[in-house]
Structure formats: C-alpha cells, structure tokens
mmCIF file of N, CA and C in Angstrom:
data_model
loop_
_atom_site.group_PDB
_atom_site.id
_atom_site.type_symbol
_atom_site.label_atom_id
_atom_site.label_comp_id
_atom_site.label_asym_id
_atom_site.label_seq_id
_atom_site.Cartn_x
_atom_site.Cartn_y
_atom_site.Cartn_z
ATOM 1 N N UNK A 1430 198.840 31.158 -11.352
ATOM 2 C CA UNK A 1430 200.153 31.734 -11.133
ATOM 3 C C UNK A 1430 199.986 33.171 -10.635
ATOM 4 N N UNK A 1431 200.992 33.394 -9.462
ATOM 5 C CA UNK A 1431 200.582 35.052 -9.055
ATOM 6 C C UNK A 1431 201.143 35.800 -9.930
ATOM 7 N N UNK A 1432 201.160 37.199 -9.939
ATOM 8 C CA UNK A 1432 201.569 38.280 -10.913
ATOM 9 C C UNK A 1432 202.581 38.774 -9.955
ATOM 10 N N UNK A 1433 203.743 39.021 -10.732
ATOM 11 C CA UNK A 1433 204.733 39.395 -9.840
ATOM 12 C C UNK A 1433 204.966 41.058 -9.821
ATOM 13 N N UNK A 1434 204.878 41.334 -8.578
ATOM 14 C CA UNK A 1434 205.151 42.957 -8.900
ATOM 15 C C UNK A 1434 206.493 43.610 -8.122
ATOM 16 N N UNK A 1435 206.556 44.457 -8.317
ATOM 17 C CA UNK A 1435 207.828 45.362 -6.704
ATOM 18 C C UNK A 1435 207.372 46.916 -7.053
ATOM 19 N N UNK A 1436 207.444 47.498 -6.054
ATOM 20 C CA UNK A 1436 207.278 48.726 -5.833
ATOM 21 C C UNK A 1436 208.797 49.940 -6.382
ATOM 22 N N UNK A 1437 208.730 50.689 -7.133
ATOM 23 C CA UNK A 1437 209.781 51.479 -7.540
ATOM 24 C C UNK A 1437 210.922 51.989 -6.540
ATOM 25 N N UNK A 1438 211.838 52.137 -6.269
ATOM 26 C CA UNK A 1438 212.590 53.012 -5.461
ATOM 27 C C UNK A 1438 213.669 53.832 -6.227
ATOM 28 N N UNK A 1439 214.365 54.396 -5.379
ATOM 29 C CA UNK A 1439 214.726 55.551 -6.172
ATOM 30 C C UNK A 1439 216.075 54.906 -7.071
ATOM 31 N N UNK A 1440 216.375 53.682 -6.858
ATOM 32 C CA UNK A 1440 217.570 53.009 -7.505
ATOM 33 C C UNK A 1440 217.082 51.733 -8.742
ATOM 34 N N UNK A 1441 215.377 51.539 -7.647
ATOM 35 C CA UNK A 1441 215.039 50.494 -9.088
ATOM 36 C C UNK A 1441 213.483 50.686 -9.444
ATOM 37 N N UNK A 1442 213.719 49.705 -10.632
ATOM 38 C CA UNK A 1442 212.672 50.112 -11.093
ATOM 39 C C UNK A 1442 211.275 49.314 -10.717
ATOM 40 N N UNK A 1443 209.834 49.865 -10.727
ATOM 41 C CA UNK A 1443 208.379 49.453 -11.002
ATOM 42 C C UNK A 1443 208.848 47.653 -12.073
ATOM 43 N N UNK A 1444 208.357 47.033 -11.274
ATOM 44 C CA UNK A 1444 208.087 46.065 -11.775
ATOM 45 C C UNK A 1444 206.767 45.692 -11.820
ATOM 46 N N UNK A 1445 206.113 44.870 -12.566
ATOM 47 C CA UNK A 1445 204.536 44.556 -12.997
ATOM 48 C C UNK A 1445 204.426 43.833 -14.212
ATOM 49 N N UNK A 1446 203.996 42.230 -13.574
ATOM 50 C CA UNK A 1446 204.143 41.410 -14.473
ATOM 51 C C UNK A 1446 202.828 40.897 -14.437
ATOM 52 N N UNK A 1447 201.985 40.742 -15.042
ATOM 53 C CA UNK A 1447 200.679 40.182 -15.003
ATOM 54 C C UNK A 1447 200.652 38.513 -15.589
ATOM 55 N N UNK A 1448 200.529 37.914 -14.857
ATOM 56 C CA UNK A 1448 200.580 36.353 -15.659
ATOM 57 C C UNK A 1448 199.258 36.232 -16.359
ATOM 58 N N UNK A 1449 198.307 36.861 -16.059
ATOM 59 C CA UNK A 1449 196.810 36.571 -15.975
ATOM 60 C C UNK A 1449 196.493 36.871 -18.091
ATOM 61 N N UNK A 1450 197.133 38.245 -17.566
ATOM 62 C CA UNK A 1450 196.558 39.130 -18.747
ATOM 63 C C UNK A 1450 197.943 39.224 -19.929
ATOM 64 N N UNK A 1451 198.951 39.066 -19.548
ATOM 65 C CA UNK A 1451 199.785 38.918 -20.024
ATOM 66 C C UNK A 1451 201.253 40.377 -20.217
ATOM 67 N N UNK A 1452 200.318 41.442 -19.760
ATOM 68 C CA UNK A 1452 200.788 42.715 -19.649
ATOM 69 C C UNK A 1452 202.297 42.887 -18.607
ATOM 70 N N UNK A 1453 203.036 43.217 -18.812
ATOM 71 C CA UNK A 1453 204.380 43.073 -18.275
ATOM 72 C C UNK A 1453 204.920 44.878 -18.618
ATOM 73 N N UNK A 1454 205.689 45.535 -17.131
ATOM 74 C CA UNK A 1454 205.782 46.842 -17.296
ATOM 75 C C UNK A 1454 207.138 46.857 -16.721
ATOM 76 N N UNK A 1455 208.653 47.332 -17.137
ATOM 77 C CA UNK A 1455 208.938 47.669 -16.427
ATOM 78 C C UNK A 1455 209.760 49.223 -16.342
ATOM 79 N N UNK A 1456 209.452 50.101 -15.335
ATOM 80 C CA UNK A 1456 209.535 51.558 -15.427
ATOM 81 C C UNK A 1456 210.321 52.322 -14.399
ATOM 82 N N UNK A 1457 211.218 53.416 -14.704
ATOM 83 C CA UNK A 1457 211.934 54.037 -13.613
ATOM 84 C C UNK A 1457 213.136 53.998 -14.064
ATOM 85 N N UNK A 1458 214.176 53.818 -13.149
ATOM 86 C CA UNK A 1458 215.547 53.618 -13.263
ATOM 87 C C UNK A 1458 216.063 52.558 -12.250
ATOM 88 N N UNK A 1459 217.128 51.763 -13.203
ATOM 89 C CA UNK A 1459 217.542 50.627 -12.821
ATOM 90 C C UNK A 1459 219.128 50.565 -12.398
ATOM 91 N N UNK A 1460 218.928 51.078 -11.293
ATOM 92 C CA UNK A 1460 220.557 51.041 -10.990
ATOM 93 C C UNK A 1460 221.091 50.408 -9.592
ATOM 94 N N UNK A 1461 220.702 49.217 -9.175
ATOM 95 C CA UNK A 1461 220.646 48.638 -8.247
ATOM 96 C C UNK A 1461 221.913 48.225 -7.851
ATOM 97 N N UNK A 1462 222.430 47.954 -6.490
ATOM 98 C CA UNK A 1462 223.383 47.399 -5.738
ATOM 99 C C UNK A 1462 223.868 46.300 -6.687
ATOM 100 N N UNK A 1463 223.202 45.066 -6.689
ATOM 101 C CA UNK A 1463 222.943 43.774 -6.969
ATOM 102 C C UNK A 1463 222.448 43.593 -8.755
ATOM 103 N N UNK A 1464 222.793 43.745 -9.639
ATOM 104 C CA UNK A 1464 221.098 43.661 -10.678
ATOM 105 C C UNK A 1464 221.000 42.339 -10.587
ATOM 106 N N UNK A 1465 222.042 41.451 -10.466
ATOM 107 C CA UNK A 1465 221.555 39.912 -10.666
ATOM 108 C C UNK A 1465 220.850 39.389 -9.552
ATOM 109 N N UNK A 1466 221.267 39.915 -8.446
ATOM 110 C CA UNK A 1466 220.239 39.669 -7.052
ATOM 111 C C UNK A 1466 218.824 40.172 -7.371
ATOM 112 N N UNK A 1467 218.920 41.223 -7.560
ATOM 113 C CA UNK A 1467 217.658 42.369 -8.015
ATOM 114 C C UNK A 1467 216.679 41.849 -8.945
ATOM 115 N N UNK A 1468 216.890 40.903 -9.749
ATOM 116 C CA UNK A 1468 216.576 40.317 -10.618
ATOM 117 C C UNK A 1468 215.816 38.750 -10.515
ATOM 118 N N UNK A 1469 216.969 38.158 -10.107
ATOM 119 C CA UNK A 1469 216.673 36.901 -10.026
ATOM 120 C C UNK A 1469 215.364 36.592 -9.712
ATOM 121 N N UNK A 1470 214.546 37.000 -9.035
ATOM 122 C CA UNK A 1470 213.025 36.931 -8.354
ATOM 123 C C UNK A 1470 212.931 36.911 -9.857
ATOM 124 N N UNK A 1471 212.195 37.936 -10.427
ATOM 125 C CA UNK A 1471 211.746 37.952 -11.997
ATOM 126 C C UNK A 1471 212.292 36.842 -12.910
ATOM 127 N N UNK A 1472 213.390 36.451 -13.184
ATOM 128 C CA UNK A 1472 213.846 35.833 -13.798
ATOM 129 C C UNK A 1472 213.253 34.295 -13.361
ATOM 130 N N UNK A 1473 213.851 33.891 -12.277
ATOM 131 C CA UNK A 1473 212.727 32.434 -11.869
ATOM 132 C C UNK A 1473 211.100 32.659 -12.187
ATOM 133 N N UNK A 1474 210.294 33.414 -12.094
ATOM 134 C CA UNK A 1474 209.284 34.015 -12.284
ATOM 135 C C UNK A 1474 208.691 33.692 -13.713
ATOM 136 N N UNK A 1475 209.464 34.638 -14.590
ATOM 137 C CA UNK A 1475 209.452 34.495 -15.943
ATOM 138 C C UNK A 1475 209.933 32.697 -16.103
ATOM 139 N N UNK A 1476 210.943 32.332 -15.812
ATOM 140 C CA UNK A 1476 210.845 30.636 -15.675
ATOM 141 C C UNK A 1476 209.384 30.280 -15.857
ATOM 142 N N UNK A 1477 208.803 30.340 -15.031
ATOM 143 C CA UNK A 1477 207.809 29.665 -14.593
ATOM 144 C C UNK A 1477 206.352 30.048 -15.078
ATOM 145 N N UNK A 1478 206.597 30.950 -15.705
ATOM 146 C CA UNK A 1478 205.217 31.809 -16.768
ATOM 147 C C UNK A 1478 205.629 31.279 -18.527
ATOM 148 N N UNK A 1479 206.753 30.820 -18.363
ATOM 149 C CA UNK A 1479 207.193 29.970 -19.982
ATOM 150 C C UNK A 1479 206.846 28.730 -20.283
ATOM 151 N N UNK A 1480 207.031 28.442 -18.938
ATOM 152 C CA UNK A 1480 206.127 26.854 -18.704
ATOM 153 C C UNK A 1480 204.275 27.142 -19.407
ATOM 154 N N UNK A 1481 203.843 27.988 -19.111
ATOM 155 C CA UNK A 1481 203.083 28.097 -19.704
ATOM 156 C C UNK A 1481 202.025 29.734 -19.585
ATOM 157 N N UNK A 1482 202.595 30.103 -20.965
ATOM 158 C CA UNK A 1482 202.211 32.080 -21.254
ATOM 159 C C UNK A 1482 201.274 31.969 -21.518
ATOM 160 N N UNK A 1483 200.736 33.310 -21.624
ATOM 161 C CA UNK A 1483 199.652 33.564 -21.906
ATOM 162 C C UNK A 1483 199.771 33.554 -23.611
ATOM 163 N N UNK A 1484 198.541 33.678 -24.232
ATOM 164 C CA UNK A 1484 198.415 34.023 -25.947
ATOM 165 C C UNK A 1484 199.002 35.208 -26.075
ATOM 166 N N UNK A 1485 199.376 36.196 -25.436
ATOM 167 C CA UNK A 1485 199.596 37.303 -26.058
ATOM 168 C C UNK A 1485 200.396 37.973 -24.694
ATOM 169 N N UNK A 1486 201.984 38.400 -25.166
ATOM 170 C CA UNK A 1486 202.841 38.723 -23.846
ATOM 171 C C UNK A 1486 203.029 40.469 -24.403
ATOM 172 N N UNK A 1487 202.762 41.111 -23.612
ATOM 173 C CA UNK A 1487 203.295 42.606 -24.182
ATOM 174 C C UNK A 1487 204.435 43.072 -22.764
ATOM 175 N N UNK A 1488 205.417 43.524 -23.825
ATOM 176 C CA UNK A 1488 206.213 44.265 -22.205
ATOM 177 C C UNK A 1488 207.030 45.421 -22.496
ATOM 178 N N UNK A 1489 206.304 46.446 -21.556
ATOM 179 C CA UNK A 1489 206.280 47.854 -21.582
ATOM 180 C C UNK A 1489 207.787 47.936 -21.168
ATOM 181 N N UNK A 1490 208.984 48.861 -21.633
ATOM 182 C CA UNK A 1490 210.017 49.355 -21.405
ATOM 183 C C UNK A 1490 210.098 50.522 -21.048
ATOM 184 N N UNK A 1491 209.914 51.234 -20.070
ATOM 185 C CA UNK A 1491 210.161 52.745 -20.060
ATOM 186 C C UNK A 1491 211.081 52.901 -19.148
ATOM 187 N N UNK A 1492 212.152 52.880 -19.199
ATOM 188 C CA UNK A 1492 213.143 53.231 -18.149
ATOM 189 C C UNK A 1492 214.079 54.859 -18.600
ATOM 190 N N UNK A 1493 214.047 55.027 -17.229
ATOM 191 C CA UNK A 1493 215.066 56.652 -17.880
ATOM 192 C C UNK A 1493 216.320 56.604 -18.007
ATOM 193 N N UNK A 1494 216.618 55.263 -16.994
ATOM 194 C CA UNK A 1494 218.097 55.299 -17.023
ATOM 195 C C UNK A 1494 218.331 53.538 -16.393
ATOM 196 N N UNK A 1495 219.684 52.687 -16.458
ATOM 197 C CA UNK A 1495 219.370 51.804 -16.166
ATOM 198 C C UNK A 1495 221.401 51.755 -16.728
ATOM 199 N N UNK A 1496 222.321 50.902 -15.336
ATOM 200 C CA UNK A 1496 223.402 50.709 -15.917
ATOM 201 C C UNK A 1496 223.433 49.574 -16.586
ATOM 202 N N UNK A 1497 225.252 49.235 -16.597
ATOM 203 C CA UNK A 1497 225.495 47.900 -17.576
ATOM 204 C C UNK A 1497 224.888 46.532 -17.053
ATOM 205 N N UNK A 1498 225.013 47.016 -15.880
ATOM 206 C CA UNK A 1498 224.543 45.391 -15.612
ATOM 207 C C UNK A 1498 223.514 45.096 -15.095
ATOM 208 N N UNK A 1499 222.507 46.099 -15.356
ATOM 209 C CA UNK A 1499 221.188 45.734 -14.897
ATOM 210 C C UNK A 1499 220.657 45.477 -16.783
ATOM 211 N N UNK A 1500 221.693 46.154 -17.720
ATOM 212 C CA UNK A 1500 221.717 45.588 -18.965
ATOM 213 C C UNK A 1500 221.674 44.587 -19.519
ATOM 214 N N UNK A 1501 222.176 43.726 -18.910
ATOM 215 C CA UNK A 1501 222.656 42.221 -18.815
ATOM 216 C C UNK A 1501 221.774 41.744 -18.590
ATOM 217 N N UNK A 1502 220.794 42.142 -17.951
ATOM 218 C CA UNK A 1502 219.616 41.408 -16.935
ATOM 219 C C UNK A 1502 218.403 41.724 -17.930
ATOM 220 N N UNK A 1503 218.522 42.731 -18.623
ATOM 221 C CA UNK A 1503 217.514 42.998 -19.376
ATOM 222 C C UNK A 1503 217.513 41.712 -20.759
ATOM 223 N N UNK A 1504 218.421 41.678 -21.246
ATOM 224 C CA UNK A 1504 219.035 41.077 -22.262
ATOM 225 C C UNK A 1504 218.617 39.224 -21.881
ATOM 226 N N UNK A 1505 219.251 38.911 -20.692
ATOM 227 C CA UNK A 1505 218.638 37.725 -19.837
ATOM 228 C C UNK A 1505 216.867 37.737 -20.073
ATOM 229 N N UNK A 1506 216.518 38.834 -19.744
ATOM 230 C CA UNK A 1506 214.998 38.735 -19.626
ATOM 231 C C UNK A 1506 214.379 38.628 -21.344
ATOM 232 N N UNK A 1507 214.684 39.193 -22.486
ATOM 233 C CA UNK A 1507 214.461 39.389 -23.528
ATOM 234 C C UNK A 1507 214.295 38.034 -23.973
ATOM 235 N N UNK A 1508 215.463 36.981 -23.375
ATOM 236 C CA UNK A 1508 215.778 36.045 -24.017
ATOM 237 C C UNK A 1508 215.108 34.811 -23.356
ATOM 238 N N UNK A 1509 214.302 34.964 -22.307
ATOM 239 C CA UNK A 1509 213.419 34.420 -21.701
ATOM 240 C C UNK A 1509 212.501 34.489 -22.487
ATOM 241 N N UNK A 1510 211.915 35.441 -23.047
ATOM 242 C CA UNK A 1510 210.768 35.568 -24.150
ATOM 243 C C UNK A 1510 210.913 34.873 -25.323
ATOM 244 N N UNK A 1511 212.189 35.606 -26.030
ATOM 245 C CA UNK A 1511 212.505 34.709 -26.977
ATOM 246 C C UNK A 1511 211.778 32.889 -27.293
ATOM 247 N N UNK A 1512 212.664 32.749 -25.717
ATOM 248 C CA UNK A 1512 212.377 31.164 -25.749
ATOM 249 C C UNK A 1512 210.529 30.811 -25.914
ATOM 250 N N UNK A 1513 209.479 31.368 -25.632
ATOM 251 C CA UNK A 1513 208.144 31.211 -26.179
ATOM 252 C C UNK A 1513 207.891 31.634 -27.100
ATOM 253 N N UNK A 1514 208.152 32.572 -28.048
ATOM 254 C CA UNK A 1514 207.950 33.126 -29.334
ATOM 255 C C UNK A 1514 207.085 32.247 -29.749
ATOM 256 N N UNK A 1515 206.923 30.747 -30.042
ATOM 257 C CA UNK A 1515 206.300 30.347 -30.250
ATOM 258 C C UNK A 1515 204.582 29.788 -29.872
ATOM 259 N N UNK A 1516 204.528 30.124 -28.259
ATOM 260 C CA UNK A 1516 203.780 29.982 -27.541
ATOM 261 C C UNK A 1516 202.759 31.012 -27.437
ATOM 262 N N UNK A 1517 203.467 31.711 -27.649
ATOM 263 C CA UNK A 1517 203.053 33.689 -27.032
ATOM 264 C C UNK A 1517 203.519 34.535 -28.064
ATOM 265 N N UNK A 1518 202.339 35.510 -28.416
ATOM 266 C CA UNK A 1518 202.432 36.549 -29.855
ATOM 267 C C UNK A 1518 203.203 37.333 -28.720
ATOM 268 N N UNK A 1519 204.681 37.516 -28.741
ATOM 269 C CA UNK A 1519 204.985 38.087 -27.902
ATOM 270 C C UNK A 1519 205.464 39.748 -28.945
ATOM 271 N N UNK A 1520 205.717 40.854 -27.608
ATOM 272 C CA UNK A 1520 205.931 42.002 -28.373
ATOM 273 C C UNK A 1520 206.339 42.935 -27.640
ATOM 274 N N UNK A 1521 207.233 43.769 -27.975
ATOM 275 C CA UNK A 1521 208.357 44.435 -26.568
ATOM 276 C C UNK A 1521 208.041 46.239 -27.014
ATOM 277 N N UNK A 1522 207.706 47.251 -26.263
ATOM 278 C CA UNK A 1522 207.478 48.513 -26.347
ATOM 279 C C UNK A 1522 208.468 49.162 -25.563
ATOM 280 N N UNK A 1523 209.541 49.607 -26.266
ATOM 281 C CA UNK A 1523 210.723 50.386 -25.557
ATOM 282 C C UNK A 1523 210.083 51.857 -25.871
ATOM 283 N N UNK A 1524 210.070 52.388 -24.889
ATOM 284 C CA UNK A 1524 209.582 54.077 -25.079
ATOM 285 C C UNK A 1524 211.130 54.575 -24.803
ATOM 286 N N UNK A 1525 211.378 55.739 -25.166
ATOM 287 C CA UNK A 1525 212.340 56.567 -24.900
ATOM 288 C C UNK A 1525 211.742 57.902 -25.293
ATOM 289 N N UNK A 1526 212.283 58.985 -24.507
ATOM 290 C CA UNK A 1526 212.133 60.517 -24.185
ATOM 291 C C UNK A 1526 212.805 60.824 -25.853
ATOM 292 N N UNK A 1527 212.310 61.742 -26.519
ATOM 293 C CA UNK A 1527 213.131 62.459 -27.918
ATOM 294 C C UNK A 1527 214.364 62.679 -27.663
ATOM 295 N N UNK A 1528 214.678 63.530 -26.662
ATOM 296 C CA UNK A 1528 216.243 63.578 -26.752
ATOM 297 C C UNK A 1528 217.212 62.958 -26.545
ATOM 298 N N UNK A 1529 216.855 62.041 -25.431
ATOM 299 C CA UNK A 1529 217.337 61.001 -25.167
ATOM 300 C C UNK A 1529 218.140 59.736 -25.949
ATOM 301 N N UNK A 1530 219.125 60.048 -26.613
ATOM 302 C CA UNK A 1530 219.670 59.389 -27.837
ATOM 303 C C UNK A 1530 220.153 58.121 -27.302
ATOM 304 N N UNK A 1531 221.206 57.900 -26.127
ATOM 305 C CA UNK A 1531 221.278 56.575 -25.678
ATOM 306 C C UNK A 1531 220.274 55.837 -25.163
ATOM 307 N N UNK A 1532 218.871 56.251 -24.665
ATOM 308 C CA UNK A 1532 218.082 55.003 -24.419
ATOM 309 C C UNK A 1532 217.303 54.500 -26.156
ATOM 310 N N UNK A 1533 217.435 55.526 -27.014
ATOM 311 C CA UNK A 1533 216.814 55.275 -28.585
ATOM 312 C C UNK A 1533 217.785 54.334 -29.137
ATOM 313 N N UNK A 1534 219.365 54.317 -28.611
ATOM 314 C CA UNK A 1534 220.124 53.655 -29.414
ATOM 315 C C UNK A 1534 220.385 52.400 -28.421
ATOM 316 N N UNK A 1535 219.824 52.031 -27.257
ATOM 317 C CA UNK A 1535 219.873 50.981 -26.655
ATOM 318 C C UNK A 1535 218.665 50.050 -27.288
ATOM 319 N N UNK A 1536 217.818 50.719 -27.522
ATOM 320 C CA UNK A 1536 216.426 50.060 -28.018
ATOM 321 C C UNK A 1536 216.331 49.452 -29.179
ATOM 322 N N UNK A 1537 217.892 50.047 -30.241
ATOM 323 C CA UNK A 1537 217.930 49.895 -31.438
ATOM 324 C C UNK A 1537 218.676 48.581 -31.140
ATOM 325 N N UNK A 1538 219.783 48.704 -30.511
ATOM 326 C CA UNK A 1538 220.670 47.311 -30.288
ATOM 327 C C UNK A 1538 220.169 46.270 -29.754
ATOM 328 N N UNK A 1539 218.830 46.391 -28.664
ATOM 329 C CA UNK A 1539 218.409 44.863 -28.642
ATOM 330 C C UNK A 1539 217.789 44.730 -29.838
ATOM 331 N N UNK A 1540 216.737 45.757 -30.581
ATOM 332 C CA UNK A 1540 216.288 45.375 -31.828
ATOM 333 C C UNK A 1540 217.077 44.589 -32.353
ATOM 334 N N UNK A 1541 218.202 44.364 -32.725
ATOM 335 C CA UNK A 1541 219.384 44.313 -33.513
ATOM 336 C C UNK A 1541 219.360 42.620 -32.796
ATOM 337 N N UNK A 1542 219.803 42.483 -31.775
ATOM 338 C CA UNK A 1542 220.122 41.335 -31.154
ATOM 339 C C UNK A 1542 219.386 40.122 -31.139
ATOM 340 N N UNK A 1543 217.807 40.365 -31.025
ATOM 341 C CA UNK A 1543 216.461 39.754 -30.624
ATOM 342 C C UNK A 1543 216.321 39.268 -31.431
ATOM 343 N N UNK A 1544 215.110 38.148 -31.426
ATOM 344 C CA UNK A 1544 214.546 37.512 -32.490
ATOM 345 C C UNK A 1544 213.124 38.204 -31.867
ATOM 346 N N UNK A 1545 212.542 38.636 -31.071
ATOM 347 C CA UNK A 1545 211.291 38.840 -30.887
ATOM 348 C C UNK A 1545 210.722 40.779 -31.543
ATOM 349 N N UNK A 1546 209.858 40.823 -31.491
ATOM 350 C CA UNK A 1546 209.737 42.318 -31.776
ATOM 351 C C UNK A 1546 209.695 43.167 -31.147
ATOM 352 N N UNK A 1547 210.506 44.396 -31.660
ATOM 353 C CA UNK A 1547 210.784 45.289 -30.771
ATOM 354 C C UNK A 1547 210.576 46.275 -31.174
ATOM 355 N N UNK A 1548 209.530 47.179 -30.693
ATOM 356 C CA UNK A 1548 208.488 48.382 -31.354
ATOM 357 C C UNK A 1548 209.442 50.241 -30.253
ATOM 358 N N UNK A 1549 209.758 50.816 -31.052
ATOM 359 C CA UNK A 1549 210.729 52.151 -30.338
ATOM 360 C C UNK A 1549 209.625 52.936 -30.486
ATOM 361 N N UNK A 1550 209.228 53.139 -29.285
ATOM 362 C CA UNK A 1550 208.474 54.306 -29.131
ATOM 363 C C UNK A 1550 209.022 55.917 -28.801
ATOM 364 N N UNK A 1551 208.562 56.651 -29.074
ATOM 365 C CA UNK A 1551 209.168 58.316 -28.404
ATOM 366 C C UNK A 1551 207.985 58.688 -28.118
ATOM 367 N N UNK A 1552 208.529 59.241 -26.536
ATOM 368 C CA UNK A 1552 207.540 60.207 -25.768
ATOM 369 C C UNK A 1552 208.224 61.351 -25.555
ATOM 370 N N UNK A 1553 207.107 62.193 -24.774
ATOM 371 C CA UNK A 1553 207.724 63.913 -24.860
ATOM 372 C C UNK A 1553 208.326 63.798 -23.646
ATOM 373 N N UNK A 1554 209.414 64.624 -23.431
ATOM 374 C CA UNK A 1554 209.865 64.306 -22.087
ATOM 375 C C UNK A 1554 209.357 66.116 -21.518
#
C-alpha cells in the first residue's frame, strides 16, 4: 500500500501517512475551500489501510488552527481509527502551543468523544 502524503499550503495542512510504519502526521492549518473535498483522498485512503493496519498506528496532531468543518473531517478521521482499535494499538498525539486554550480544549473534546486514546501534549510556542 502507498503512503499517502500532500504537501502543506498556506490554507492546508502537511499530510503524512505512512502505511508501512504506521506513523501518521497531520500539521499546519486547516482551512480549506472544500474540507470534505480536501479530505476525501485521506479518508478513502484510511478505508483502505483498515482493511488491513499496521500493529501499531500513531497520529501526530499539530495543527495551529483548523475551522468547523475541516472539524468534522477530523472527527470522520478519528472514527476511522476507532473502527481498528482492535487491529492496531492505535494512539492519537494532539500537541497544542501553552496558550493556546481552544486547540487544548478541542483536544479535550475529542478526548471526551473517542473511544481510542488521546494523549494532549503542550509545546512552547
């Protein structure tokens, strides 16, 4: 299976999905035209890496900023994981900046939502 990637722009974010290794990144800001267009690639993607994951899924969260409905898409993607929990020691790393109180309290609410784990990191901004 290839590893799916996209290059950052100034509206979306670094994508980097490793099927191989299992490492999954996604970084920047997510504020795209489309998010469900923007998305969908990943989402069939992730389809098709559930069919069969790796032992061990990690996926890096660092976004600075990201609207509602690329929210939606995140939430979609979470729940893609979900669905292997059993397959895959899966495990989710939301970083957020210290001051940054709405991406700490976004991180808290999928905590809240998920069945998978969701580890809040703080970095220095």
């Amino acid at each position: 299976m290839d590893n799916y990637t996209l290059t950052p722009t100034p509206k979306t974010p670094r994508l980097y999905f490793n099927a191989e290794s299992g490492d999954f990144e996604i970084s920047g800001r997510s504020i795209p035209e489309n998010s469900i267009e923007f998305y969908r690639p990943l989402m069939e993607w992730l389809d098709l890496y559930s069919e069969n994951p790796g032992t061990k899924t990690r996926l890096t969260v660092n976004l600075e900023y990201f609207n509602t409905s690329s929210s939606k898409c995140l939430i979609e993607m979470f729940r893609k994981l979900e669905k292997i929990v059993d397959k895959s020691d899966i495990k989710i790393m939301w970083h957020y900046e210290e001051e940054d109180e709405d991406m700490m309290e976004s991180g808290e609410d999928f905590k809240k939502i998920l069945k998978v784990p969701i580890e809040l990191i703080v970095t220095q901004g």
